[in-house]
XYZ file of C-alpha atoms in Angstrom:
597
model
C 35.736 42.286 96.376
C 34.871 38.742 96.890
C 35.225 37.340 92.860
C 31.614 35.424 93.677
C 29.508 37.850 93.867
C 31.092 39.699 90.476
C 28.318 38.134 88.085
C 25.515 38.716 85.910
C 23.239 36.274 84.278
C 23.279 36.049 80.567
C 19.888 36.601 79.154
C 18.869 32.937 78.961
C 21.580 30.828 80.996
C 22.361 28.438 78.787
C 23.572 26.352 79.551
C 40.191 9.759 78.253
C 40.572 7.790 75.727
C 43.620 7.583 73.360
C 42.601 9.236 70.382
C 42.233 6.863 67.118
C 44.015 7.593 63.627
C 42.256 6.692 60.567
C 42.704 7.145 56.889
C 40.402 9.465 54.777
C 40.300 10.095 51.428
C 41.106 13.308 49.735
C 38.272 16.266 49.472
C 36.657 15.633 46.278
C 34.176 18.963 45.139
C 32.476 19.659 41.660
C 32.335 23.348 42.595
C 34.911 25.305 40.672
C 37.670 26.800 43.104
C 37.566 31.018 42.884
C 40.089 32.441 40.637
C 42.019 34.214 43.699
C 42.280 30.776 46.017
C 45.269 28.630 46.159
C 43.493 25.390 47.094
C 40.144 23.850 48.424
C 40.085 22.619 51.595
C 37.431 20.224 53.284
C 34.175 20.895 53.764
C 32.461 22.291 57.197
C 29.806 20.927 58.384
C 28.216 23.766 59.831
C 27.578 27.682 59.393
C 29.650 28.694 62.640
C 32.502 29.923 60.643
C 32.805 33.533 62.267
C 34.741 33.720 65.203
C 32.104 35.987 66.569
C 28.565 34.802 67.694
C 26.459 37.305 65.313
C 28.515 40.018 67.158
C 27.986 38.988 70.645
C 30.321 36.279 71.824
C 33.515 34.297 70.743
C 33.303 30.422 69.272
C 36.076 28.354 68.754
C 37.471 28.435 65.253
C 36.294 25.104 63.261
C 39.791 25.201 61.047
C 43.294 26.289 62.335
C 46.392 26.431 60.373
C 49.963 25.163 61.376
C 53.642 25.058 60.189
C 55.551 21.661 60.942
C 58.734 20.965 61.310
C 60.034 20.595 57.511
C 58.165 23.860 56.463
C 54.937 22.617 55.280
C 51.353 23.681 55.824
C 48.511 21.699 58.525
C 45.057 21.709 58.324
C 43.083 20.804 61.404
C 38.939 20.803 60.293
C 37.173 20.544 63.553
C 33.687 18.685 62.973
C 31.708 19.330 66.370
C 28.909 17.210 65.389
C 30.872 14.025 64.796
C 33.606 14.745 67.348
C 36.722 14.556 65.246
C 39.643 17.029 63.606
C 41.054 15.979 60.870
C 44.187 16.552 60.066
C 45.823 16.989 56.460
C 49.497 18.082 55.415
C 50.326 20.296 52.374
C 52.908 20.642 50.033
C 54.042 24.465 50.912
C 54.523 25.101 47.001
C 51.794 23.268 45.276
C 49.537 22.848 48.278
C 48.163 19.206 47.641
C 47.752 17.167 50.460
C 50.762 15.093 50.993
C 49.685 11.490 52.453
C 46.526 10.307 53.720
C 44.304 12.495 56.008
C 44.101 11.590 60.219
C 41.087 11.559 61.570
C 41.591 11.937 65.887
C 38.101 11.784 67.735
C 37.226 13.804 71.078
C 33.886 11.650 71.400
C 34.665 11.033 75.337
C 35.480 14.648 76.055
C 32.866 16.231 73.092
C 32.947 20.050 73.680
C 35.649 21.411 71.299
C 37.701 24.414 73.172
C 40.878 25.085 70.985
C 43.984 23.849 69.303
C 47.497 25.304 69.539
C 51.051 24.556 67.553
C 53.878 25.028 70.487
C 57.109 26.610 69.527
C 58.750 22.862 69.714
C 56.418 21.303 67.005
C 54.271 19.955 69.344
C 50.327 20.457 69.656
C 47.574 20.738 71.909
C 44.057 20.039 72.015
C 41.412 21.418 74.467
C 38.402 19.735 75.435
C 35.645 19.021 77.734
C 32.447 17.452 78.525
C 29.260 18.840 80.612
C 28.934 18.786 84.346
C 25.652 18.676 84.814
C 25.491 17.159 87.927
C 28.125 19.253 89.315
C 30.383 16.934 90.755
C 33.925 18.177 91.980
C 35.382 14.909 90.763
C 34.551 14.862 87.399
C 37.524 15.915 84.883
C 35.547 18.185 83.027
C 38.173 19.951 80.725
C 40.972 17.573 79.031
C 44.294 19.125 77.597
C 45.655 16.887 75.089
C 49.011 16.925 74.108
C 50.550 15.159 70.706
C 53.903 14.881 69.587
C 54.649 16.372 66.190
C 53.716 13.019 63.846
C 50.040 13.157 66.604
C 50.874 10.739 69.213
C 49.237 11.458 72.328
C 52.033 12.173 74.818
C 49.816 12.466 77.399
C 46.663 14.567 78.817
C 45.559 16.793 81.186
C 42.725 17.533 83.530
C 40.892 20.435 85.017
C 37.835 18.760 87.906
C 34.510 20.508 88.234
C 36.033 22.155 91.623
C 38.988 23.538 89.689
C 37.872 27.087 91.811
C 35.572 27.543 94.269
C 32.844 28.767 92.277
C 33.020 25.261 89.801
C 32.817 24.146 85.823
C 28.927 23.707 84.585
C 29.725 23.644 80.794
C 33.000 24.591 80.011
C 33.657 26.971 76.657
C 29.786 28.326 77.297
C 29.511 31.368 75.123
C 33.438 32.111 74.586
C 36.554 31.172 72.432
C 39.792 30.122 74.407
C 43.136 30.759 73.869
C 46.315 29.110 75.309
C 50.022 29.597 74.387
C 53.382 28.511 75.972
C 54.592 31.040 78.673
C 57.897 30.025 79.910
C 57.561 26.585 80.766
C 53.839 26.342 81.353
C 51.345 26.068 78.633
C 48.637 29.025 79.965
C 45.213 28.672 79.102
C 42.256 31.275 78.949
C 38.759 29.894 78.999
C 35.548 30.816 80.655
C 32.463 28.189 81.945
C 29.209 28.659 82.877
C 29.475 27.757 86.818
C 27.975 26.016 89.622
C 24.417 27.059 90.517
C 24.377 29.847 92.852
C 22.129 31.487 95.334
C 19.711 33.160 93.162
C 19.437 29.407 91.278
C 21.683 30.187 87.918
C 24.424 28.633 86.395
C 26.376 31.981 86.128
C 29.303 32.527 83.483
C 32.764 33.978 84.095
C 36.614 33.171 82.788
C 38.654 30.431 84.630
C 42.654 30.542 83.668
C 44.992 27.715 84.308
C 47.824 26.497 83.455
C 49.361 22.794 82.813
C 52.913 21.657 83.400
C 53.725 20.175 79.806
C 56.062 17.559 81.615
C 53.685 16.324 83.912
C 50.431 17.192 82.624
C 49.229 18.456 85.896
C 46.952 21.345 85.556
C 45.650 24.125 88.376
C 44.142 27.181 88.111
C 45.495 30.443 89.105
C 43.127 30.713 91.869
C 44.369 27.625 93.528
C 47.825 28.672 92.775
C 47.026 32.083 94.345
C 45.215 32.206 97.247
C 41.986 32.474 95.537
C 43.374 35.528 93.481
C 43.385 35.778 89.850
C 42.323 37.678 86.527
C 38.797 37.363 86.483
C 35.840 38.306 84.233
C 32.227 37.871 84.397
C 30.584 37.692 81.539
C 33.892 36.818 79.479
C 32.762 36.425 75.950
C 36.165 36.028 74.256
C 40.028 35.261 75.519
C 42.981 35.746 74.575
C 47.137 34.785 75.832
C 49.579 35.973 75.213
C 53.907 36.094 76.632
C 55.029 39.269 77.620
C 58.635 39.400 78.760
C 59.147 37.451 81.956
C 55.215 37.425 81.790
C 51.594 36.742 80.363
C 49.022 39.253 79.497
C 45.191 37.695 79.605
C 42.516 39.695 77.735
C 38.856 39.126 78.634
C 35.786 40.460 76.598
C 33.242 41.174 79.174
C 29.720 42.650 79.225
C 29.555 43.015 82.966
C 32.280 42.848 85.603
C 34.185 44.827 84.024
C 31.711 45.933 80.827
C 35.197 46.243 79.046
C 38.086 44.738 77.357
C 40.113 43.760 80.167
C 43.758 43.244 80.377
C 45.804 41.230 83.022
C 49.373 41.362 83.035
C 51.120 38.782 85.530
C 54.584 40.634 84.869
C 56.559 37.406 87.078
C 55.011 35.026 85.880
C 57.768 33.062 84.496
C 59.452 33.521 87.753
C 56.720 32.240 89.623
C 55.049 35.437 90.840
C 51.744 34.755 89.769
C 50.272 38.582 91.034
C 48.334 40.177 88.654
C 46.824 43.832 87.914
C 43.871 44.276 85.749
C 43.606 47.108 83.503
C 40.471 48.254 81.522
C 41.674 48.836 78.162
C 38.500 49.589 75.953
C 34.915 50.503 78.533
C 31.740 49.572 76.981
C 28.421 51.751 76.852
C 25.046 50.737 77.751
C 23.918 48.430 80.616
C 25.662 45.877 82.715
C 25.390 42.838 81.727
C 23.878 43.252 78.070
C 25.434 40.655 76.026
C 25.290 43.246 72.810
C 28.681 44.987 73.459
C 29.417 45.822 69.478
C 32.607 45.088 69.866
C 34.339 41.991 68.440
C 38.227 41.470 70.076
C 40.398 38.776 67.637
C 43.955 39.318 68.347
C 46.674 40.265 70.727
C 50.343 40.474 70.493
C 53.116 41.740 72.747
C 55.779 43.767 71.742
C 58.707 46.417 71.859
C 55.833 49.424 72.614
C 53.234 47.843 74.263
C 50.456 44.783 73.726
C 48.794 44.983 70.765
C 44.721 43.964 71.076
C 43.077 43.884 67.570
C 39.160 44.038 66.831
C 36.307 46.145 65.355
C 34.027 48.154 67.209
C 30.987 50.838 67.207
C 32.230 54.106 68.514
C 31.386 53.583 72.391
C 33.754 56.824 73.726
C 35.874 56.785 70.896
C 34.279 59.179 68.822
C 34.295 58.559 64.200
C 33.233 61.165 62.130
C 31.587 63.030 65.302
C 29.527 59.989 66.431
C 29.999 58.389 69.688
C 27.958 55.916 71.354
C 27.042 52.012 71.117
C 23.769 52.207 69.292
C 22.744 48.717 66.856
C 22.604 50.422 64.338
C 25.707 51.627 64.002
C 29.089 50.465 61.510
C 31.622 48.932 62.692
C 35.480 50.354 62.585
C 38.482 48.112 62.813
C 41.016 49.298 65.975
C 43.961 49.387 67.224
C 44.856 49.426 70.966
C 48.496 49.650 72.398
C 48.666 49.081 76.480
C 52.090 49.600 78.354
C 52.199 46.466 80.373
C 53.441 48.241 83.500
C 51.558 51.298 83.773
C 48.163 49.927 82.136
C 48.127 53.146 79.740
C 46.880 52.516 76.172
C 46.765 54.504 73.146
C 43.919 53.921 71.325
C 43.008 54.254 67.274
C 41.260 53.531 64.805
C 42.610 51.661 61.597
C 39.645 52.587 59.165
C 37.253 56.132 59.555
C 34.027 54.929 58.209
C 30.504 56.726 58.691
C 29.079 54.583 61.902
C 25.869 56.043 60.454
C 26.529 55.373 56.821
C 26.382 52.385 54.400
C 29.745 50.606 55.212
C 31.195 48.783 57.955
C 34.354 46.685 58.698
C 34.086 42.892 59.634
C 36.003 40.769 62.166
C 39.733 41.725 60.883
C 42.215 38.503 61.653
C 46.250 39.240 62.504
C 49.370 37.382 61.914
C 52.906 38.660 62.876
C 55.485 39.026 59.606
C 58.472 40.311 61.282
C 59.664 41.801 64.606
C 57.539 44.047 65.449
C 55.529 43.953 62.546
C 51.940 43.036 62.367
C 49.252 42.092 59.412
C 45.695 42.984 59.870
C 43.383 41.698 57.689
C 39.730 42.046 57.078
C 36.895 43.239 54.649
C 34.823 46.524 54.274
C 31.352 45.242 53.414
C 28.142 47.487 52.217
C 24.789 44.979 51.933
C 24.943 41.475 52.399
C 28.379 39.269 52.727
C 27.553 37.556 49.706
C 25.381 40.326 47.349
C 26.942 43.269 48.588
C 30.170 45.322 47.708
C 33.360 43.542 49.176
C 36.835 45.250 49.883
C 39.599 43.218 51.379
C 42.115 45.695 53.340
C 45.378 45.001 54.482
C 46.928 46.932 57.248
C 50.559 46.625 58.436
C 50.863 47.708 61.861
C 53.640 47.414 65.254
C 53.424 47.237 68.610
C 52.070 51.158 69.167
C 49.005 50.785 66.536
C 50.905 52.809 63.900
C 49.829 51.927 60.271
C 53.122 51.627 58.698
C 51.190 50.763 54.975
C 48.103 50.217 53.946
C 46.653 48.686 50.864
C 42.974 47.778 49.363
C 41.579 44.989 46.941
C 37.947 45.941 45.717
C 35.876 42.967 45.279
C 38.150 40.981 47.272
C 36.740 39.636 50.211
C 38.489 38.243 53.899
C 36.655 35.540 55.451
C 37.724 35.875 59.299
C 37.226 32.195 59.567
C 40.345 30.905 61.083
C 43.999 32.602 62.481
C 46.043 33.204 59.523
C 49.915 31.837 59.424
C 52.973 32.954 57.782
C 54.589 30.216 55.320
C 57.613 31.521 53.788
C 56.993 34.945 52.642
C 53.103 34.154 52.235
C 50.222 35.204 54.635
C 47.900 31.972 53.793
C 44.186 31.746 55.979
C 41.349 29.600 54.917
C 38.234 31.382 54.180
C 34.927 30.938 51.964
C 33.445 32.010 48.816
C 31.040 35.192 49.667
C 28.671 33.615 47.084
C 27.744 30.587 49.131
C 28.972 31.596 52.619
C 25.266 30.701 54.130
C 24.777 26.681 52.583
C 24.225 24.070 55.405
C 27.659 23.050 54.426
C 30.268 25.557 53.403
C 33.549 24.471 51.642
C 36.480 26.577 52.503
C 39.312 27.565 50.225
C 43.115 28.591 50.825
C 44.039 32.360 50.187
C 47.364 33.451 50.053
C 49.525 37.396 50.092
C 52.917 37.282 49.420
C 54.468 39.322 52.156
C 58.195 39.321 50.868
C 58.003 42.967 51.191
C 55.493 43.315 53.719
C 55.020 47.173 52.874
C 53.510 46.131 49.160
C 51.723 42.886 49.740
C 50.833 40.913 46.726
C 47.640 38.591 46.310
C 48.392 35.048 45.182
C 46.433 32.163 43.828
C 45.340 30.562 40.669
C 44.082 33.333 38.748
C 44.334 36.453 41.171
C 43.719 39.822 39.248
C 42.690 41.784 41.415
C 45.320 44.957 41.684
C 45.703 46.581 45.395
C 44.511 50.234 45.873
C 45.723 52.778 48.412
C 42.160 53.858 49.340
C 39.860 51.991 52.006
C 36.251 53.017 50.629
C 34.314 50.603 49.023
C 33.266 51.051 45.517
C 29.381 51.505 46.246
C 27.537 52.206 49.194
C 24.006 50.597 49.435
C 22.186 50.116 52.404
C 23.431 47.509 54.653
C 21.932 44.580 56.295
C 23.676 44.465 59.515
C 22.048 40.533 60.336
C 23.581 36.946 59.018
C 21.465 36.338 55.594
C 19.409 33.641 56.118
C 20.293 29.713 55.691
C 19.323 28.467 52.626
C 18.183 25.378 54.339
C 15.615 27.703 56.159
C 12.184 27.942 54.988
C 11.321 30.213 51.865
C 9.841 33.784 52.018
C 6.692 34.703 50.804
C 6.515 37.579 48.128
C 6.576 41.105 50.100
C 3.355 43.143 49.410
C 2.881 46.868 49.336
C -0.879 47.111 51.409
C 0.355 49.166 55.215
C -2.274 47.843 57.120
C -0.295 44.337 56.836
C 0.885 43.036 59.649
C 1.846 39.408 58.437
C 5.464 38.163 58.497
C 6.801 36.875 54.575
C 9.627 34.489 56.448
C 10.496 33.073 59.523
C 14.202 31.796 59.914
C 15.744 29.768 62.870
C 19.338 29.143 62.642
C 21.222 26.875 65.245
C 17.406 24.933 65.332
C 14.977 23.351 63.254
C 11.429 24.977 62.679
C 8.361 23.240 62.788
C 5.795 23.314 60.996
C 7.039 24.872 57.842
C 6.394 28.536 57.648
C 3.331 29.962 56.334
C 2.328 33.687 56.606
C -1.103 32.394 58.223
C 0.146 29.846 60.533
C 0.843 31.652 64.267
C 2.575 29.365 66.146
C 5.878 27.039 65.844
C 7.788 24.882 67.080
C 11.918 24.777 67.170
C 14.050 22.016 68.672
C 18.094 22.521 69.663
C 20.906 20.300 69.342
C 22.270 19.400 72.603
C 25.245 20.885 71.640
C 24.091 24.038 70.487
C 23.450 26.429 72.794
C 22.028 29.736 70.852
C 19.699 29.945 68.097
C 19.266 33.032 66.189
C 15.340 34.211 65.049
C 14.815 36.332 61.920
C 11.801 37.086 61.131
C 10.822 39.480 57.789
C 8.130 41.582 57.585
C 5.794 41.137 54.332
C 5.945 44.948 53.895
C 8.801 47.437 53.809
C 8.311 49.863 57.053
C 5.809 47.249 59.543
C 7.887 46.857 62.877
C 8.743 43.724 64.640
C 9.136 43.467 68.079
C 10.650 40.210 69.705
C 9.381 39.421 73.128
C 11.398 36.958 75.620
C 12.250 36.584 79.133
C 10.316 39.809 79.954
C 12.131 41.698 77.953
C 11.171 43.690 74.119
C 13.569 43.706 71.307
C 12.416 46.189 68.522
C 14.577 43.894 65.926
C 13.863 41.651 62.792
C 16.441 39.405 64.461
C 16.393 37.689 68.309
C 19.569 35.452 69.546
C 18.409 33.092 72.479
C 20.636 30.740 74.852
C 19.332 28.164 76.524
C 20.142 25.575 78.973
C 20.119 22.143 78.112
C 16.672 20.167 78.593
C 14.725 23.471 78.945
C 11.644 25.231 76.479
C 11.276 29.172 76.178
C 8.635 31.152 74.303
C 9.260 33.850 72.676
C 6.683 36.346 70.722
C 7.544 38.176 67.319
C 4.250 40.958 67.510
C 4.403 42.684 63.854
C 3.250 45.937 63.826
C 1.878 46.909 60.385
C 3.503 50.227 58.690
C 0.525 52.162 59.285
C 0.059 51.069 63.066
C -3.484 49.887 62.172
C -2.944 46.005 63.318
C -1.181 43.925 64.851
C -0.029 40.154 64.748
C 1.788 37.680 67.114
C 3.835 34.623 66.188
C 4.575 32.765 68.617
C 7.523 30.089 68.745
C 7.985 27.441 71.111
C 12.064 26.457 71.720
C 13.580 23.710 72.878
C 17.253 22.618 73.710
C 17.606 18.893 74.102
């Protein structure tokens, strides 16, 4: 089947220079650093800390931890709105920053894509810039490589006519991946393409590979005869070696509406043939972004790859529930695939009610030994940051089998970056749950001392929290399955108790800015995008417990207090939140203008 015509329009198509070293000074913060954290590390600049999209696509992560050469930790910050990463080194016992901070900027190639340590101490940086104007000759997607002490070495370049179907915006709605593979680095990205027949920018994966010698880069369709793993939409990707090969994993909503594995078993020998197996098939409708399933990690081992996420039920049944409703929790899973055959085991690594209070949240993975795996994530009932918390640790190999398990009540994982192994400690970077939603977050390094990786120990300043065997949470209120509102968002009204009110006590816009301020009497707004953002999430909250709010855009309803909308650059949408009062008596429409620069 001709790879072209495999597409399916997202719901609103949205869319060298050597880099400089300067000094910064140290991260300064009056905030007092959390009993269980091991240092504070520099602030964010904005909210997209979750690897996931509000459940629907992959972003890159904005901090990524390394380990050099002589055993201590890096930090690389990624600031997309000023175009740099910043890079600090750590003393591996104390964890101070050793030496001044480097600031390297990506201002001539500004769309951030991913960063990766190579096995020889080396690093790479990907990058791009727009193609707008669709031009085959423009070298849309830079791989940068740096020596160990950040050197450029020397950079390569994917053009807009890397395949025959083209780069628009590269990284459009995904998170890429890239590791060494024999002596290629192999990278795993998707773009929005070139404008096809029906007059959309369509969006499906593109992976390639670069000769680290040479820098030259080429795609595995032009490497192939046109032939090569392909996914459309592809939401989230992931590399990884396998043997004398690679196995790609795509997260699509479409073509396939599945996790999808491809396993080029010669690679390293040059055989670059490929077969695609469906590992995990999605319910509901082809093309829906909303798959309610989140993908984060992938390994290869002795028994099989290893592909890490959390997921609604879909055909897996919990507690006697199937299906992919909204509504439903979240479980964390485990899915082993035999390379050669395709066949995967699936299971799931927690059992809770998809219809109850609970649910688990993005889990992260690190490897501790051979064929030994740590999955890490929270079980969350209400809000991230008022709700009860449970950090769970889950040791796992290459089949899915839990080979321990342990639980920290009130401890929370903040899936916020890839966790590394230093020594005998697990350390990721993650936030405080108390002020996870500020315009600017400051993150924090958590540690778990692994020595025994069957009885993992927290560590930090003042950790007291003592592991349980059981992974329940303590309470179970009702959740709130949406991101809680920026503070930097306008306030909500009091909520009143009269049915017959159809009025809305808050409207939020994350990703934008709303204009005017909100007012429960004012019926129309205005929001305005960042270039380079390209989603925005609604929320808007009903004045009275019970009155329904239906979102209308692009000719479609959404019966949710929350709407996520991608647009392409330079263009205006409106969308409709009607409120429909508890007792179905009246009715109200806000209407809101947006606008991507």
């Amino acid at each position: 089947m001709s790879r072209t015509r495999r597409v399916v329009v997202l719901l609103a198509i949205a869319l060298g220079c050597l880099a400089g070293l300067v000094a910064l000074p140290a991260t300064t913060s009056a905030r007092a650093v959390p009993a269980d954290a091991l240092a504070e590390l520099r602030p964010l600049t904005t909210y997209e800390t979750s690897g996931y999209r509000w459940e629907n696509y992959g972003t890159p992560d904005l901090i990524e931890l390394y380990v050099d050469g002589a055993g201590r930790l890096g930090v690389v910050s990624v600031d997309p709105e000023a175009h740099t990463l910043t890079v600090e080194t750590r003393d591996p016992s104390s964890y101070a920053v050793v030496g001044a901070p480097r600031v390297i900027s990506f201002a001539d190639a500004p769309v951030y894509g991913d960063f990766y340590a190579a096995p020889d101490g080396t690093f790479y940086v990907l990058l791009g810039r727009d193609n707008l104007q669709e031009k085959d000759a423009l070298e849309v997607v830079d791989i940068r490589h740096y020596s160990a002490d950040w050197s450029l070495l020397g950079t390569g370049h994917l053009r807009g006519d890397a395949d025959e179907n083209g780069i628009y915006e590269p990284f459009a709605f995904s998170a890429p991946d890239m590791a060494i593979v024999g002596s290629r680095l192999v990278v795993n990205m998707a773009r929005t393409m070139y404008q096809s027949g029906d007059g959309l920018h369509h969006q499906a994966s593109l992976p390639f590979e670069v000769d680290p010698v040479t820098m030259k880069a080429a795609s595995f369709a032009s490497l192939n005869g046109g032939n090569a793993p392909y996914s459309s939409h592809s939401f989230k990707q992931l590399v990884a070696a396998s043997g004398k090969g690679v196995a790609i994993l795509d997260h699509g909503d479409a073509y396939p509406r599945a996790l999808q594995l491809s396993v080029l078993s010669g690679y390293t020998t040059g055989n670059r043939s490929a077969k695609a197996f469906t590992i995990f098939p999605f319910d509901g409708a082809v093309g829906d972004n909303r798959t309610g399933v989140d993908v984060t990690a992938m390994y290869a081992g002795p028994s099989g790859v290893l592909t890490v996420g959390n997921a609604v039920p879909h055909q897996h049944p919990v507690k006697g529930v199937s299906g992919a409703k909204e509504s439903y929790r979240r479980n964390v899973y485990a899915i082993s695939t035999d390379p050669v055959t395709g066949t995967s085991r699936f299971q799931w690594l927690t059992e809770l009610d998809p219809t109850g209070g609970a649910t688990a949240l993005e889990p992260r993975v690190v490897q501790v030994a051979d064929d030994r795996y740590a999955v890490l994530f929270s079980l969350r009932t209400g809000t991230v940051a008022k709700g009860a918390l449970t950090m769970e640790y889950r040791l796992v190999d290459s089949s899915g089998a839990v080979l321990a398990s342990r639980s920290w009540p009130g401890s929370y994982f903040s899936p916020i970056t890839e966790p590394v192994l230093l020594g005998h400690d697990i350390l990721w970077a993650g936030l405080d749950p108390r002020v996870e939603n500020e315009s600017s977050v400051t993150p924090y390094l958590y540690g778990l001392d692994v020595s025994d990786p069957t009885t993992p120990v927290r560590v930090g300043q003042g950790s007291t929290t003592s592991p349980t065997s059981t992974s329940t949470p303590t309470s179970s209120p009702t959740p709130t399955s949406s991101p809680t509102p920026s503070p930097t968002s306008p306030p909500t009204t009091p909520p009143t108790d009269d049915p017959a009110d159809s009025s809305l006590a808050g409207l939020q816009a994350r990703g934008g800015r709303l204009s005017p301020a909100f007012t429960p009497d004012l019926r129309s707004y205005q929001v305005s995008m960042k270039r380079r953002q390209r989603s925005l999430l609604l929320t808007a909250t009903p004045s009275v417990p019970g009155a329904m709010v239906v979102w209308k855009a692009f000719g479609s309803r959404i019966a949710s207090t929350d709407i996520s909308l991608s647009l392409s650059s330079g263009s205006t949408s409106l969308v409709k939140a009607v409120v429909t009062s508890a007792d179905g008596s009246t009715r109200t429409t806000y209407k809101v203008s947006v606008t991507r620069a």
